[in-house]
PDB file of C-alpha atoms in Angstrom:
ATOM      1  CA  MET A 213    -127.907 124.314  15.425  1.00 94.00           C
ATOM      2  CA  LYS A 214    -126.906 127.840  16.417  1.00 96.00           C
ATOM      3  CA  GLY A 215    -128.995 129.811  13.904  1.00 97.00           C
ATOM      4  CA  ILE A 216    -130.839 129.850  10.604  1.00 98.00           C
ATOM      5  CA  GLY A 217    -131.317 132.660   8.108  1.00 98.00           C
ATOM      6  CA  VAL A 218    -132.915 133.109   4.693  1.00 98.00           C
ATOM      7  CA  ASP A 219    -132.869 136.048   2.292  1.00 98.00           C
ATOM      8  CA  LEU A 220    -134.482 136.817  -1.062  1.00 98.00           C
ATOM      9  CA  VAL A 221    -133.109 139.569  -3.314  1.00 98.00           C
ATOM     10  CA  LYS A 222    -134.589 140.998  -6.481  1.00 98.00           C
ATOM     11  CA  VAL A 223    -131.725 140.975  -9.007  1.00 97.00           C
ATOM     12  CA  GLU A 224    -133.050 144.183 -10.598  1.00 96.00           C
ATOM     13  CA  ARG A 225    -132.580 146.005  -7.266  1.00 97.00           C
ATOM     14  CA  ILE A 226    -128.897 145.073  -7.177  1.00 96.00           C
ATOM     15  CA  ALA A 227    -128.528 145.934 -10.882  1.00 95.00           C
ATOM     16  CA  ASP A 228    -129.922 149.425 -10.241  1.00 96.00           C
ATOM     17  CA  ILE A 229    -127.532 149.980  -7.338  1.00 96.00           C
ATOM     18  CA  ILE A 230    -124.519 148.747  -9.337  1.00 94.00           C
ATOM     19  CA  ASP A 231    -125.484 150.900 -12.333  1.00 95.00           C
ATOM     20  CA  THR A 232    -125.903 153.955 -10.087  1.00 96.00           C
ATOM     21  CA  SER A 233    -123.068 153.516  -7.577  1.00 95.00           C
ATOM     22  CA  GLY A 234    -120.712 151.143  -9.400  1.00 84.00           C
ATOM     23  CA  GLU A 235    -117.426 150.410  -7.675  1.00 90.00           C
ATOM     24  CA  LYS A 236    -118.411 152.331  -4.526  1.00 95.00           C
ATOM     25  CA  PHE A 237    -121.226 149.845  -3.811  1.00 95.00           C
ATOM     26  CA  LEU A 238    -119.147 146.820  -4.791  1.00 95.00           C
ATOM     27  CA  ASN A 239    -116.193 147.841  -2.603  1.00 95.00           C
ATOM     28  CA  LYS A 240    -118.449 148.558   0.386  1.00 95.00           C
ATOM     29  CA  LEU A 241    -120.172 145.168   0.434  1.00 96.00           C
ATOM     30  CA  PHE A 242    -117.862 142.725  -1.337  1.00 97.00           C
ATOM     31  CA  THR A 243    -114.257 141.703  -0.785  1.00 97.00           C
ATOM     32  CA  LYS A 244    -111.610 142.220  -3.438  1.00 96.00           C
ATOM     33  CA  ARG A 245    -111.500 138.448  -3.885  1.00 95.00           C
ATOM     34  CA  GLU A 246    -115.261 138.281  -4.556  1.00 95.00           C
ATOM     35  CA  ILE A 247    -115.055 141.126  -7.072  1.00 93.00           C
ATOM     36  CA  LEU A 248    -111.951 139.743  -8.798  1.00 89.00           C
ATOM     37  CA  HIS A 249    -113.460 136.248  -8.967  1.00 83.00           C
ATOM     38  CA  HIS A 250    -116.442 137.595 -10.838  1.00 76.00           C
ATOM     39  CA  HIS A 251    -114.449 139.881 -13.131  1.00 68.00           C
ATOM     40  CA  SER A 252    -112.093 137.026 -14.038  1.00 63.00           C
ATOM     41  CA  THR A 253    -114.945 134.697 -15.026  1.00 63.00           C
ATOM     42  CA  SER A 254    -117.585 137.010 -16.555  1.00 60.00           C
ATOM     43  CA  LYS A 255    -118.045 140.171 -18.540  1.00 55.00           C
ATOM     44  CA  ARG A 256    -118.999 143.362 -16.737  1.00 52.00           C
ATOM     45  CA  GLY A 257    -122.480 144.810 -17.090  1.00 51.00           C
ATOM     46  CA  GLY A 258    -124.256 141.607 -18.060  1.00 50.00           C
ATOM     47  CA  HIS A 259    -127.163 139.938 -16.303  1.00 51.00           C
ATOM     48  CA  ASP A 260    -124.767 137.357 -14.903  1.00 85.00           C
ATOM     49  CA  GLU A 261    -122.905 140.125 -13.068  1.00 87.00           C
ATOM     50  CA  TYR A 262    -126.074 141.325 -11.392  1.00 92.00           C
ATOM     51  CA  GLU A 263    -127.185 137.798 -10.530  1.00 94.00           C
ATOM     52  CA  TYR A 264    -123.745 136.954  -9.106  1.00 94.00           C
ATOM     53  CA  PHE A 265    -123.676 139.970  -6.787  1.00 95.00           C
ATOM     54  CA  ALA A 266    -127.361 139.546  -5.856  1.00 97.00           C
ATOM     55  CA  SER A 267    -126.603 135.947  -4.824  1.00 97.00           C
ATOM     56  CA  LEU A 268    -123.609 137.042  -2.730  1.00 97.00           C
ATOM     57  CA  PHE A 269    -125.664 139.789  -1.120  1.00 98.00           C
ATOM     58  CA  ALA A 270    -128.447 137.304  -0.286  1.00 98.00           C
ATOM     59  CA  ALA A 271    -125.842 134.950   1.212  1.00 98.00           C
ATOM     60  CA  LYS A 272    -124.414 137.687   3.418  1.00 98.00           C
ATOM     61  CA  GLU A 273    -127.906 138.787   4.501  1.00 97.00           C
ATOM     62  CA  SER A 274    -128.837 135.194   5.377  1.00 98.00           C
ATOM     63  CA  ILE A 275    -125.701 134.897   7.515  1.00 98.00           C
ATOM     64  CA  VAL A 276    -126.312 138.060   9.540  1.00 97.00           C
ATOM     65  CA  LYS A 277    -129.937 136.973   9.987  1.00 97.00           C
ATOM     66  CA  ALA A 278    -128.777 133.573  11.231  1.00 98.00           C
ATOM     67  CA  PHE A 279    -126.663 135.352  13.856  1.00 97.00           C
ATOM     68  CA  GLY A 280    -129.705 137.446  14.748  1.00 96.00           C
ATOM     69  CA  ILE A 281    -127.843 140.755  14.690  1.00 92.00           C
ATOM     70  CA  GLY A 282    -128.621 142.211  11.275  1.00 88.00           C
ATOM     71  CA  TRP A 283    -125.723 144.367  10.109  1.00 89.00           C
ATOM     72  CA  LEU A 284    -125.099 145.783  13.599  1.00 88.00           C
ATOM     73  CA  GLY A 285    -121.316 146.082  13.976  1.00 88.00           C
ATOM     74  CA  THR A 286    -120.705 144.141  10.762  1.00 92.00           C
ATOM     75  CA  LYS A 287    -119.378 145.248   7.388  1.00 94.00           C
ATOM     76  CA  GLY A 288    -120.174 143.472   4.129  1.00 95.00           C
ATOM     77  CA  THR A 289    -116.493 142.710   3.751  1.00 97.00           C
ATOM     78  CA  ASP A 290    -116.512 140.845   7.098  1.00 97.00           C
ATOM     79  CA  ILE A 291    -118.160 138.002   5.177  1.00 98.00           C
ATOM     80  CA  GLU A 292    -116.491 136.520   2.125  1.00 98.00           C
ATOM     81  CA  ILE A 293    -118.372 133.987   0.029  1.00 97.00           C
ATOM     82  CA  ARG A 294    -116.085 131.447  -1.606  1.00 94.00           C
ATOM     83  CA  GLN A 295    -116.657 128.345  -3.696  1.00 90.00           C
ATOM     84  CA  ASP A 296    -115.016 124.991  -3.218  1.00 90.00           C
ATOM     85  CA  SER A 297    -113.684 122.913  -6.129  1.00 89.00           C
ATOM     86  CA  LEU A 298    -117.208 121.637  -6.857  1.00 91.00           C
ATOM     87  CA  GLY A 299    -118.766 125.117  -6.763  1.00 86.00           C
ATOM     88  CA  ALA A 300    -120.430 124.794  -3.353  1.00 93.00           C
ATOM     89  CA  PRO A 301    -120.560 128.116  -1.476  1.00 95.00           C
ATOM     90  CA  HIS A 302    -118.719 128.628   1.797  1.00 96.00           C
ATOM     91  CA  ALA A 303    -118.357 131.671   4.037  1.00 98.00           C
ATOM     92  CA  LYS A 304    -115.160 133.013   5.547  1.00 98.00           C
ATOM     93  CA  LEU A 305    -115.772 135.437   8.406  1.00 98.00           C
ATOM     94  CA  SER A 306    -113.484 138.190   9.659  1.00 97.00           C
ATOM     95  CA  GLY A 307    -113.658 141.181  11.981  1.00 95.00           C
ATOM     96  CA  GLY A 308    -116.327 141.424  14.637  1.00 93.00           C
ATOM     97  CA  LEU A 309    -118.469 138.722  13.057  1.00 95.00           C
ATOM     98  CA  ALA A 310    -115.641 136.176  13.315  1.00 97.00           C
ATOM     99  CA  LYS A 311    -115.262 137.078  17.003  1.00 96.00           C
ATOM    100  CA  LEU A 312    -119.007 136.673  17.533  1.00 96.00           C
ATOM    101  CA  ALA A 313    -118.936 133.274  15.820  1.00 97.00           C
ATOM    102  CA  ARG A 314    -116.139 132.119  18.146  1.00 97.00           C
ATOM    103  CA  ARG A 315    -117.986 133.422  21.238  1.00 97.00           C
ATOM    104  CA  ARG A 316    -121.160 131.608  20.201  1.00 97.00           C
ATOM    105  CA  GLY A 317    -119.364 128.388  19.300  1.00 97.00           C
ATOM    106  CA  VAL A 318    -120.223 128.520  15.593  1.00 98.00           C
ATOM    107  CA  ARG A 319    -117.793 126.200  13.829  1.00 96.00           C
ATOM    108  CA  ARG A 320    -119.538 125.611  10.522  1.00 97.00           C
ATOM    109  CA  ILE A 321    -121.691 127.730   8.222  1.00 98.00           C
ATOM    110  CA  HIS A 322    -123.855 125.889   5.706  1.00 97.00           C
ATOM    111  CA  LEU A 323    -124.981 127.914   2.689  1.00 98.00           C
ATOM    112  CA  SER A 324    -127.283 127.226  -0.206  1.00 98.00           C
ATOM    113  CA  LEU A 325    -127.725 129.740  -3.039  1.00 97.00           C
ATOM    114  CA  SER A 326    -130.082 129.774  -5.993  1.00 96.00           C
ATOM    115  CA  SER A 327    -131.412 132.229  -8.554  1.00 94.00           C
ATOM    116  CA  ASP A 328    -134.227 132.195 -11.080  1.00 94.00           C
ATOM    117  CA  SER A 329    -136.745 134.531 -12.702  1.00 93.00           C
ATOM    118  CA  GLY A 330    -135.020 137.700 -11.506  1.00 95.00           C
ATOM    119  CA  TYR A 331    -134.526 136.660  -7.883  1.00 97.00           C
ATOM    120  CA  ALA A 332    -131.607 135.324  -5.848  1.00 98.00           C
ATOM    121  CA  VAL A 333    -132.185 133.395  -2.642  1.00 98.00           C
ATOM    122  CA  ALA A 334    -129.840 132.167   0.063  1.00 98.00           C
ATOM    123  CA  ALA A 335    -130.261 129.976   3.120  1.00 98.00           C
ATOM    124  CA  CYS A 336    -127.777 129.685   5.982  1.00 98.00           C
ATOM    125  CA  ILE A 337    -127.486 127.319   8.918  1.00 98.00           C
ATOM    126  CA  LEU A 338    -124.998 127.970  11.708  1.00 98.00           C
ATOM    127  CA  GLU A 339    -123.719 124.844  13.418  1.00 97.00           C
ATOM    128  CA  GLU A 340    -121.487 123.968  16.372  1.00 94.00           C
TER     129      GLU A 340
END
């Protein structure tokens, strides 16, 4: 194991940021693919939108924590959270974080996401 990270996000916090900053916040932290995936499957402004983005944010936070660097030298769009055909989350890295993963020998990123009662949580394990 190369690293482990966990993050808990209050969905209301993300809702407030989205309602205040809108597209500016979304475009800063999420890839076009992440935004389009949500907009193609849900209606804008609903609780599911806030929960979706809170879960993605928690996933990204758990990944940077697993690397032990926080957001130092990393943009939110350097991490893209995708789902496989069964809905399991996977991360695709780019930019400086992808280079760091290669240098550290990280070949697999395990993610688990969940949300309930106004919170989203994510756990990440980095593996050789």
